[in-house]
Coordinates of N, CA, C and O in Angstrom, one line a residue:
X23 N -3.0 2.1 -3.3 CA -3.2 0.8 -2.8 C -3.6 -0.2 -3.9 O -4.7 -0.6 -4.0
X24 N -2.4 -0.5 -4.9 CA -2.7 -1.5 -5.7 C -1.9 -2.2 -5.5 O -0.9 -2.1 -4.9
X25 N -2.5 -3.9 -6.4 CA -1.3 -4.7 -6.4 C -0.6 -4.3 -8.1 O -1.0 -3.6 -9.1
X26 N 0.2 -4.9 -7.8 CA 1.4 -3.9 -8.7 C 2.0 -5.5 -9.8 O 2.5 -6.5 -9.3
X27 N 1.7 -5.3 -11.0 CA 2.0 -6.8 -11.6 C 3.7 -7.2 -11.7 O 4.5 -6.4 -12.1
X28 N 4.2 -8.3 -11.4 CA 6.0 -8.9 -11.1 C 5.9 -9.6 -12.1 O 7.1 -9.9 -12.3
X29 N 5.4 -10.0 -12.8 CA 5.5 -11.5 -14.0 C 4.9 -12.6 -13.8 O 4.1 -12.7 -12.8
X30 N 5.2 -13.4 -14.6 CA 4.6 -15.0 -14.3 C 2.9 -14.2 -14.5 O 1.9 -15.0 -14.3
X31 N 2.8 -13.4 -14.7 CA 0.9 -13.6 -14.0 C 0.5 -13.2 -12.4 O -0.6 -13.2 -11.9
X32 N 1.9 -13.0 -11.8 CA 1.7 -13.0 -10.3 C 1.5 -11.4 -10.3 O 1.7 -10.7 -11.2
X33 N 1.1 -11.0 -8.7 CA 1.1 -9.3 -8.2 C 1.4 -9.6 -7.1 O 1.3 -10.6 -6.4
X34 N 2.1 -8.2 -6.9 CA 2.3 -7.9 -5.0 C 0.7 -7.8 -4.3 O -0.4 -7.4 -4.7
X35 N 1.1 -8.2 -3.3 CA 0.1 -7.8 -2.5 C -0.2 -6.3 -2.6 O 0.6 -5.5 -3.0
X36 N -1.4 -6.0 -2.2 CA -1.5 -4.9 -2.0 C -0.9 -4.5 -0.6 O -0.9 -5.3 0.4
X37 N -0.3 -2.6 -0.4 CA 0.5 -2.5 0.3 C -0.9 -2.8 1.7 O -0.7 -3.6 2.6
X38 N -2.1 -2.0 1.7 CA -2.7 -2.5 2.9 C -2.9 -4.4 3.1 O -3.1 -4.9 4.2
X39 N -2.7 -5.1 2.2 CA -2.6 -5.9 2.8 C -1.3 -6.7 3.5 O -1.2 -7.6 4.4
X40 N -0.5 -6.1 2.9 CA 0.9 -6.3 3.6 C 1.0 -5.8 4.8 O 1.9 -6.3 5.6
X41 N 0.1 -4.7 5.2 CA 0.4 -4.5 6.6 C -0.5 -4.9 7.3 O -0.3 -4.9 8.5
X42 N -2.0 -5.6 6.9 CA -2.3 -6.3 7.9 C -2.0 -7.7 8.3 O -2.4 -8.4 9.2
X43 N -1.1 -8.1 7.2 CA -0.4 -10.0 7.9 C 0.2 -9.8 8.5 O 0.3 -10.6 9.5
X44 N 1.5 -8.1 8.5 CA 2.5 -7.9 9.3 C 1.3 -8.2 10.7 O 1.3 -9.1 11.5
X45 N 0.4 -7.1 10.7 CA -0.2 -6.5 12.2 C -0.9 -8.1 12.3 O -0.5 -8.7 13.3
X46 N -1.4 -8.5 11.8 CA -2.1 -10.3 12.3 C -1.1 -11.0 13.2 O -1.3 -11.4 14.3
X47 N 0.2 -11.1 12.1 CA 1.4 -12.2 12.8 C 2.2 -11.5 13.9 O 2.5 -12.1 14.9
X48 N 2.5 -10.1 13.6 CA 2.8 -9.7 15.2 C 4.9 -10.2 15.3 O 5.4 -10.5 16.4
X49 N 5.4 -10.1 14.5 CA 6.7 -10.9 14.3 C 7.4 -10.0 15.4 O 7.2 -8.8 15.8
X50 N 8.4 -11.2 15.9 CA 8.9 -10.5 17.2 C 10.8 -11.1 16.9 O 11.3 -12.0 16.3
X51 N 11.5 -9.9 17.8 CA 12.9 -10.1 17.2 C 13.1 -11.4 17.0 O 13.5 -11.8 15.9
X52 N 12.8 -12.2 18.0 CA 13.2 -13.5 18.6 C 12.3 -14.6 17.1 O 12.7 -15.8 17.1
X53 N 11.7 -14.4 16.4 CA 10.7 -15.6 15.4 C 11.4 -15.5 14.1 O 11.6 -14.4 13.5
X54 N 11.7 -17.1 13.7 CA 12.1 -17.5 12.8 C 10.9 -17.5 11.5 O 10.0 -18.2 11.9
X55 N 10.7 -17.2 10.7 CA 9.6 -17.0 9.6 C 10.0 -17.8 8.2 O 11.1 -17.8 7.7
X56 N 9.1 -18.2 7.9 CA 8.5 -18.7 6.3 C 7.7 -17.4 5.7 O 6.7 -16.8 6.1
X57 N 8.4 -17.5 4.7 CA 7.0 -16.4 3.4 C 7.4 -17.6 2.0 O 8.4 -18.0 1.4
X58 N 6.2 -17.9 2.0 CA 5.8 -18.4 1.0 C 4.9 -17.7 -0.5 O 3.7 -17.4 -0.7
X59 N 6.1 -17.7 -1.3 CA 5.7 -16.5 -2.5 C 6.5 -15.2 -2.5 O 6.0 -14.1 -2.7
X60 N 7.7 -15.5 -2.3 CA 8.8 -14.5 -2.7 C 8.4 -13.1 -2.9 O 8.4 -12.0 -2.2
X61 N 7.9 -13.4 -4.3 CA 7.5 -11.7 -5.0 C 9.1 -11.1 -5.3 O 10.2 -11.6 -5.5
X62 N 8.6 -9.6 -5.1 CA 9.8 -8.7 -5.0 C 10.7 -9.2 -3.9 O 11.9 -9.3 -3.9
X63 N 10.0 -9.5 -3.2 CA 11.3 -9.8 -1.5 C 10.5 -8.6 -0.7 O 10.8 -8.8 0.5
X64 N 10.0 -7.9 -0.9 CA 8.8 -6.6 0.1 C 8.8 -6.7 1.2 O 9.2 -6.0 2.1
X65 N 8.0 -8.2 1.3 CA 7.3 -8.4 2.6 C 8.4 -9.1 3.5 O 8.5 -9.0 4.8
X66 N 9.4 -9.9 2.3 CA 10.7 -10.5 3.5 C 11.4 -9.7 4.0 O 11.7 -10.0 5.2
X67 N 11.9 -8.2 3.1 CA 12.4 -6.9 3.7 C 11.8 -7.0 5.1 O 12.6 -7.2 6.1
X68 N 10.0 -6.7 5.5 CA 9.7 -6.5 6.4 C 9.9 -7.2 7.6 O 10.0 -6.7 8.8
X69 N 10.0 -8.1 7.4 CA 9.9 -9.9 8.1 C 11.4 -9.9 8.8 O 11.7 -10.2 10.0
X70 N 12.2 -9.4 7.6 CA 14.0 -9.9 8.4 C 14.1 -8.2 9.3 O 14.9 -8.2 10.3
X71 N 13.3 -7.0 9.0 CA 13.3 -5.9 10.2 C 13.0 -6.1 11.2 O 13.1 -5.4 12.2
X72 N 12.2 -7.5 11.1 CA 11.4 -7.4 12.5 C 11.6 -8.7 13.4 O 11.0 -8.8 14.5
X73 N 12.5 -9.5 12.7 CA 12.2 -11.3 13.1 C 14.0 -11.4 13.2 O 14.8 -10.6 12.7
X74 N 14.1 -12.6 13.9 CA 15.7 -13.5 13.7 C 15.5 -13.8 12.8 O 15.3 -12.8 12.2
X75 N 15.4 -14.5 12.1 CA 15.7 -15.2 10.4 C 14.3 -15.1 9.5 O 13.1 -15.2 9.7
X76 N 14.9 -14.9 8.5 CA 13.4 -15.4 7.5 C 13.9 -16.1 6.2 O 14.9 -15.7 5.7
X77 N 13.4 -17.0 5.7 CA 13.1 -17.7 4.8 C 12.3 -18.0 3.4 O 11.7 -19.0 3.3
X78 N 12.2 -17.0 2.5 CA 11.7 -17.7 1.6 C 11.5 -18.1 0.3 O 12.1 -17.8 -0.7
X79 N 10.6 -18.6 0.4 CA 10.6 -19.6 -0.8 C 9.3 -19.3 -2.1 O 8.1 -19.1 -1.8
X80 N 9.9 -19.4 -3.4 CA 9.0 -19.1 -4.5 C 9.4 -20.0 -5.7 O 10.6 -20.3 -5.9
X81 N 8.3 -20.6 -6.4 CA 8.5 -21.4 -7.5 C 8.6 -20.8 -8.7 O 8.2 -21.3 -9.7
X82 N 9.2 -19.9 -8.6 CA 10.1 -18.7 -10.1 C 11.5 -18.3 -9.6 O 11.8 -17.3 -8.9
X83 N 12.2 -19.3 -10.3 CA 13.8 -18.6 -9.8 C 14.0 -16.8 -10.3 O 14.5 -15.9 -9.6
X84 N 13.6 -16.7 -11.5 CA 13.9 -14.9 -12.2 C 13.4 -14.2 -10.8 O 14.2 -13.6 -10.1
X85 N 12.1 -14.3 -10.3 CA 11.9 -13.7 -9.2 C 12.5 -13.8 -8.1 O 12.6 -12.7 -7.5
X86 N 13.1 -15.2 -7.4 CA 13.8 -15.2 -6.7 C 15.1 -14.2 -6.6 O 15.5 -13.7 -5.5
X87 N 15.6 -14.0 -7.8 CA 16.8 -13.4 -8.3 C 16.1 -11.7 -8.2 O 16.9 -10.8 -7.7
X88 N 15.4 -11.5 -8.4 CA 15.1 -10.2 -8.5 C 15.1 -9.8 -7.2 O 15.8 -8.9 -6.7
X89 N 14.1 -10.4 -6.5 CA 14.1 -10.2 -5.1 C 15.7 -10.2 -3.9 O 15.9 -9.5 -2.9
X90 N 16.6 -11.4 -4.8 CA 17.8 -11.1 -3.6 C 18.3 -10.0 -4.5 O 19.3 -9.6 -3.9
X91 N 18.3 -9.3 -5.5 CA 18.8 -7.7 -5.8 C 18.2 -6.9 -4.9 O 18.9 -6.4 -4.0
X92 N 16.8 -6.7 -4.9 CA 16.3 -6.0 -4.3 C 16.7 -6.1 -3.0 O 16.7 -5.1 -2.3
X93 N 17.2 -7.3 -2.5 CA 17.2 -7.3 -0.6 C 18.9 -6.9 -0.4 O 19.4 -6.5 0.7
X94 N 19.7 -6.9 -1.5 CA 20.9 -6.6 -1.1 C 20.9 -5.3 -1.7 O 22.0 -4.7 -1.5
X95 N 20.0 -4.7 -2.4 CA 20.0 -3.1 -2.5 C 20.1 -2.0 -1.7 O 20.7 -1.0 -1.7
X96 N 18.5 -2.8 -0.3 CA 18.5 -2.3 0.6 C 19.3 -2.3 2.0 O 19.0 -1.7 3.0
X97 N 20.3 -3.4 1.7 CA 21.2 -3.5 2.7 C 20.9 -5.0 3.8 O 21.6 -5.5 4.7
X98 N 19.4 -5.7 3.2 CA 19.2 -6.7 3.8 C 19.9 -8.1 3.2 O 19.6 -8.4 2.1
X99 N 20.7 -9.0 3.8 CA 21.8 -10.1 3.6 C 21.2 -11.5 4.1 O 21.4 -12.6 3.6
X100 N 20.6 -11.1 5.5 CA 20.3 -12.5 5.7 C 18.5 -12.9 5.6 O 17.8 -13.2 6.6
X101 N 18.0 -12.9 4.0 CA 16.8 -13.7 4.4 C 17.6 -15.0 2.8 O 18.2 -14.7 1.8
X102 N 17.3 -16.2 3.4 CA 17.4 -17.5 3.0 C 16.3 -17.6 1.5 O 15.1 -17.9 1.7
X103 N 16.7 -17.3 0.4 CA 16.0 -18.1 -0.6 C 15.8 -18.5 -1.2 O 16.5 -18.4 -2.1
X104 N 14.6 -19.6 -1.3 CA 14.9 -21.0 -1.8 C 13.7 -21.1 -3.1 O 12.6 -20.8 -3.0
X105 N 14.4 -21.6 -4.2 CA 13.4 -22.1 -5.6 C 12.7 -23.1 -4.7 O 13.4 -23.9 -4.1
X106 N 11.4 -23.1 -4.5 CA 10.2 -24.2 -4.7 C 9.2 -24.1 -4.6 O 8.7 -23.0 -4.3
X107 N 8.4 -25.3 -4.9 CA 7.5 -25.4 -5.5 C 6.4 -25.4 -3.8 O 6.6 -26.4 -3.1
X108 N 5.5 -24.4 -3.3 CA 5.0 -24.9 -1.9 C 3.4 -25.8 -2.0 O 2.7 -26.1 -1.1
X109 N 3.2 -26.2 -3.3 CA 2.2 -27.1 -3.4 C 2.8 -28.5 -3.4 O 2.0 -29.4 -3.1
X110 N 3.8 -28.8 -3.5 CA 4.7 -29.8 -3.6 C 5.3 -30.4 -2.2 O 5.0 -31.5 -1.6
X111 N 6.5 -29.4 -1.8 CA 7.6 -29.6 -0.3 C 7.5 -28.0 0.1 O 7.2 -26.9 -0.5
X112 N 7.8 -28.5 1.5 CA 8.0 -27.1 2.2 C 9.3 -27.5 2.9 O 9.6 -28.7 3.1
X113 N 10.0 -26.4 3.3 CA 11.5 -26.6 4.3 C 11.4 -27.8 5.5 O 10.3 -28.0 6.2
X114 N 12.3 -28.2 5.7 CA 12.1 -29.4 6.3 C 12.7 -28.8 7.6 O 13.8 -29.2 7.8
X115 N 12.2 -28.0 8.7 CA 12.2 -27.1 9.9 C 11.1 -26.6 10.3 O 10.1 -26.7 9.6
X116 N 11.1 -26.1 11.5 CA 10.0 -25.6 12.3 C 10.2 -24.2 12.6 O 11.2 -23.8 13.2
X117 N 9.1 -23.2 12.2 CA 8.9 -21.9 12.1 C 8.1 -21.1 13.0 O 7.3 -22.0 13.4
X118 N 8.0 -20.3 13.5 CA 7.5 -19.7 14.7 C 6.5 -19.2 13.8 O 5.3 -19.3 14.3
X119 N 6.5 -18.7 13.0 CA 5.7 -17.6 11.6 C 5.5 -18.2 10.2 O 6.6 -18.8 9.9
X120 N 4.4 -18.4 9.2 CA 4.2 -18.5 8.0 C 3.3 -17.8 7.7 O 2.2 -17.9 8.3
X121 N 3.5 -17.1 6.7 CA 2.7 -16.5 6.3 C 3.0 -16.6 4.6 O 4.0 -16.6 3.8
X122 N 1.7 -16.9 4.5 CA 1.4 -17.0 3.0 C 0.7 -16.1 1.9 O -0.4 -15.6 2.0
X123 N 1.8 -15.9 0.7 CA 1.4 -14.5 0.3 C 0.4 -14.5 -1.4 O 0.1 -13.6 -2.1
X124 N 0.0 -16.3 -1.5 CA -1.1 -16.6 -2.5 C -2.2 -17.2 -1.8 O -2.0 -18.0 -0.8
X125 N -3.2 -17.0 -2.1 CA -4.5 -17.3 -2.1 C -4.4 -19.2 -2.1 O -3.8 -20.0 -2.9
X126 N -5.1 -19.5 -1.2 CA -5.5 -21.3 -1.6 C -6.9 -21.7 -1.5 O -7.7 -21.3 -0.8
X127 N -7.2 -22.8 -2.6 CA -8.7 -22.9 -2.4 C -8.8 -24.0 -1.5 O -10.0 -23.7 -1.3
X128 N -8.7 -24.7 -1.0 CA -8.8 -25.3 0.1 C -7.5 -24.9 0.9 O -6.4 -24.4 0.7
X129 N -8.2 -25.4 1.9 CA -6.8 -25.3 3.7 C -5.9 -26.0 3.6 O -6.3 -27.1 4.0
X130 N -4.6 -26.1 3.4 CA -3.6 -26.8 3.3 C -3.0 -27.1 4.7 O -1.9 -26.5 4.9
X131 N -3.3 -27.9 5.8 CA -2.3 -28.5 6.8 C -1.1 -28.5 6.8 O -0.5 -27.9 7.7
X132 N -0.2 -29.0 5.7 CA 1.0 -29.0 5.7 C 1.7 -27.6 6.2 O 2.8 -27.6 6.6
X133 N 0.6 -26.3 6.0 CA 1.7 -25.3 6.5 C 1.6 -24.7 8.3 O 2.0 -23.7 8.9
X134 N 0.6 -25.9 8.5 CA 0.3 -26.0 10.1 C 1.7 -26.7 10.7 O 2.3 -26.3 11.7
X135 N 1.8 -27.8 9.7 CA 2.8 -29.3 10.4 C 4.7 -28.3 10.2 O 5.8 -28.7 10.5
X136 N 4.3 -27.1 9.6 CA 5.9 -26.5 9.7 C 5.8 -25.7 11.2 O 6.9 -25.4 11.7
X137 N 4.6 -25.3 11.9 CA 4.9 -24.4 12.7 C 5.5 -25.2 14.0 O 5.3 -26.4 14.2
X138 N 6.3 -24.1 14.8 CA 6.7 -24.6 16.3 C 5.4 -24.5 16.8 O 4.7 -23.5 16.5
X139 N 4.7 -25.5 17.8 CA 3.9 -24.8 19.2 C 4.0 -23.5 19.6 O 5.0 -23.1 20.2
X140 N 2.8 -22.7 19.2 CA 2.5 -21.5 19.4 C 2.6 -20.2 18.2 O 2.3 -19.0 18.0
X141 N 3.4 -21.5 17.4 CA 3.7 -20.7 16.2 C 1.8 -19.8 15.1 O 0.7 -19.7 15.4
X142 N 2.2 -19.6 14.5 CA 1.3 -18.5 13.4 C 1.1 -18.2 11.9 O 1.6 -17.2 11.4
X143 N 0.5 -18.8 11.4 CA 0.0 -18.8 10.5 C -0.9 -17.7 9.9 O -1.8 -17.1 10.4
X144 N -0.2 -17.4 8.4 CA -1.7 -16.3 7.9 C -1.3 -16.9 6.8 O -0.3 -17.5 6.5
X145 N -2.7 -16.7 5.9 CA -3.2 -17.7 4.9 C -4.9 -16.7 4.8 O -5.7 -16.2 5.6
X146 N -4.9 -16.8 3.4 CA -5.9 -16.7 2.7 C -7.0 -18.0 1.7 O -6.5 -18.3 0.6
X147 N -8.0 -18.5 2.0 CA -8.9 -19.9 1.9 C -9.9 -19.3 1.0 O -10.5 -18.3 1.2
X148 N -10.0 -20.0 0.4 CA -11.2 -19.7 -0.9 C -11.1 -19.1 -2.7 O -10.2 -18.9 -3.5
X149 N -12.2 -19.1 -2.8 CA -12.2 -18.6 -4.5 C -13.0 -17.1 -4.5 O -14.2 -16.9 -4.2
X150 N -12.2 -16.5 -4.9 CA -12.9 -15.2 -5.3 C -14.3 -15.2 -6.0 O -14.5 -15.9 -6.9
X151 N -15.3 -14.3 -5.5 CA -14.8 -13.0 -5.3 C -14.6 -12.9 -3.6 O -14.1 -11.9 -2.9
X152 N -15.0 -14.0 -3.3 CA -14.4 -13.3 -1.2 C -14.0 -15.0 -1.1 O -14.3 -16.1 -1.5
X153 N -12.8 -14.2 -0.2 CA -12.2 -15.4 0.2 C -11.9 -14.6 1.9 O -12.0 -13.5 2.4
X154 N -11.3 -16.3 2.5 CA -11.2 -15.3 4.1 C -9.7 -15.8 4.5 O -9.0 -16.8 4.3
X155 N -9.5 -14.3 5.3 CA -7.9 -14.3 5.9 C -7.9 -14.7 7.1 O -8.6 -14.1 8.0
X156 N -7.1 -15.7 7.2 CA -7.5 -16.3 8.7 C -5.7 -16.7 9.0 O -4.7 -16.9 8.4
X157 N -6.1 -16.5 10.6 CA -4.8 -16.1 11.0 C -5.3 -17.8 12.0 O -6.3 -18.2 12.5
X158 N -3.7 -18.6 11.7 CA -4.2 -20.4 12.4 C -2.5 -20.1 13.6 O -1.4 -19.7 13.3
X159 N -3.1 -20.4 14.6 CA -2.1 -20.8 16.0 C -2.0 -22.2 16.2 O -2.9 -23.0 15.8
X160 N -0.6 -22.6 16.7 CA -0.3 -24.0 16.3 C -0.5 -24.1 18.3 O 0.3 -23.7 19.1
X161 N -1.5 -24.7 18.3 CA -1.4 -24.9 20.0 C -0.1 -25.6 20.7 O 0.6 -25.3 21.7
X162 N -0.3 -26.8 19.8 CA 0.7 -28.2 20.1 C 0.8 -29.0 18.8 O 0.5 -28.7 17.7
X163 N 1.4 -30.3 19.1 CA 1.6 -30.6 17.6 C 0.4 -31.7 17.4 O 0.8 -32.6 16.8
X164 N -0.6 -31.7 17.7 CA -1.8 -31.9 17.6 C -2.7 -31.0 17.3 O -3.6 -31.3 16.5
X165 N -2.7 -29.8 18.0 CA -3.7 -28.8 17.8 C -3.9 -27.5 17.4 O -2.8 -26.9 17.4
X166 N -4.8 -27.0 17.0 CA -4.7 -25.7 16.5 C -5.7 -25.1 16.3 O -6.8 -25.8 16.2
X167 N -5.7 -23.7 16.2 CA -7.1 -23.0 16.3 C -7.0 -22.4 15.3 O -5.8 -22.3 14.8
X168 N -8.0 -21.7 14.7 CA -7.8 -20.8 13.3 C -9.4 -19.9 13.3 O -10.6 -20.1 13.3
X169 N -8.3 -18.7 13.4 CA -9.6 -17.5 13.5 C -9.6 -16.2 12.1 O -8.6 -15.7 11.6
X170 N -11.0 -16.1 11.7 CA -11.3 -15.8 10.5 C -10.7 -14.4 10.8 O -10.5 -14.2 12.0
X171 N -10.0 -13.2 9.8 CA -9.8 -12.4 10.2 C -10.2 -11.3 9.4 O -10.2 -10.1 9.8
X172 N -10.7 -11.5 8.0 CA -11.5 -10.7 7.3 C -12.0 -11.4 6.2 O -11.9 -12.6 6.2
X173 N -12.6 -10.7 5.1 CA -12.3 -11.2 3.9 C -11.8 -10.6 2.3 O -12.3 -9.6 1.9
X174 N -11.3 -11.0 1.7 CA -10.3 -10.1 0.4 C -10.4 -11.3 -1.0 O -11.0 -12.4 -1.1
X175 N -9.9 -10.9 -1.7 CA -9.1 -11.8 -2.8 C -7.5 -11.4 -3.2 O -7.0 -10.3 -3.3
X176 N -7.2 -12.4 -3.2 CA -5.5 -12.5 -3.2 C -5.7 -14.0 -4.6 O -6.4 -15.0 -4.6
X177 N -4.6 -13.3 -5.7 CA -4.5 -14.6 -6.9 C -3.8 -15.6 -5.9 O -3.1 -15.2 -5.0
X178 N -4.0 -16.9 -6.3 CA -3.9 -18.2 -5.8 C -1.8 -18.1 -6.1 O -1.3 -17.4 -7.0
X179 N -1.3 -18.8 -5.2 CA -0.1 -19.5 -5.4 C 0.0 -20.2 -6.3 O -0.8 -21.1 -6.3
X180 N 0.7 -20.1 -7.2 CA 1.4 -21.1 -8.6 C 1.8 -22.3 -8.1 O 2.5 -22.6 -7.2
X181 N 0.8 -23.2 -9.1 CA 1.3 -24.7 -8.8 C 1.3 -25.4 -10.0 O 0.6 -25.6 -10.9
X182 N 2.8 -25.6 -9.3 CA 3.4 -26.2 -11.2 C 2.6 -27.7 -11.6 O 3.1 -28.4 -12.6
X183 N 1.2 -28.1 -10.8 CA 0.9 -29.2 -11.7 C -0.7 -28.5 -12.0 O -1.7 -29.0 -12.6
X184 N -0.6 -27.5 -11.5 CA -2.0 -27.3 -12.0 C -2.4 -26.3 -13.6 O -1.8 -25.5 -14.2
X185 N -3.7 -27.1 -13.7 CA -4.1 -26.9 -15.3 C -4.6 -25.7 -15.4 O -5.3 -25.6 -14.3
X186 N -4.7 -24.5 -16.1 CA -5.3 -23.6 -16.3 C -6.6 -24.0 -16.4 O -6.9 -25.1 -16.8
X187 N -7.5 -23.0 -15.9 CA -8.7 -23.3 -15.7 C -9.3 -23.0 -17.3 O -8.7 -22.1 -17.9
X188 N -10.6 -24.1 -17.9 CA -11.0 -23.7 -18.9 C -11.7 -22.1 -19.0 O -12.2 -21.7 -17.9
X189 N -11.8 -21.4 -20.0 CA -12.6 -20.0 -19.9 C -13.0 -20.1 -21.1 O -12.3 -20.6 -21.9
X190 N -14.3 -19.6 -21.6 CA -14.9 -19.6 -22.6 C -15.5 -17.7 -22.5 O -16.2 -17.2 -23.5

């Protein structure tokens, strides 16, 4: 149960943590999904076994590319992926599922305002050494609840305007 290093500086999730966003989010044939943070394509593998469509999106095209090898290796064809940047834009649709596969230090809304009503969020908030996984339900397009669901460290999502942190 390690995370396993892809480039850029980035890792896979660890595999126990991959199965607890699957078991959090609960994806059903019928849900259209966002993963935000490509990686290998792993978790999208899992996502298009279990969902109508999946979607996603990473701000490293080489990984993108790696990842649609890997998804047409295994025989998977239809997950959608797109170069971008998700500190920036996100898809301009509404998702039943997002789940987010870097760490954020503050709560980002914007990946509330992609879900349908009723839709599901997982997302990881804070700075190591503990940060918490919280699984957010989109009630309506007003409302939402968001319940803590453990706590872990997951490296932060790549954002292409941010400065490396000083270290001495």
């Amino acid at each position: 149960d390690t995370a396993i290093p892809i480039g850029h500086g980035e890792e896979m999730m660890t595999p126990t943590l991959e199965g607890r966003v699957l078991q959090a989010l609960n994806p059903g044939s019928g849900d259209k999904i966002l993963e935000v943070g490509t990686g290998t394509g792993f978790l999208a593998a899992c996502f298009a076994r279990l969902a109508a469509s999946v979607t996603s999106i990473d701000i490293h095209e080489d990984l993108l590319e790696r990842a649609r090898v890997n998804l047409e290796d295994t025989g998977i064809d239809d997950v959608s992926l797109l170069n971008m940047d998700a500190t920036q834009e996100l898809p301009d649709e509404k998702f039943d599922i997002v789940a987010v596969s870097g760490s954020v230090r503050e709560f980002d809304p914007r990946f509330v305002e992609v879900l349908a009503p009723g839709g599901r969020l997982f997302v990881v908030v804070g700075k190591a050494p503990a940060m918490d996984a919280r699984l957010v339900t989109k009630i309506d397009d007003k409302e939402w609840e968001s319940e803590s669901l453990f706590e872990t460290t997951l490296k932060p999502l790549t954002d292409a305007r941010q400065q490396p942190e000083f270290l001495f």
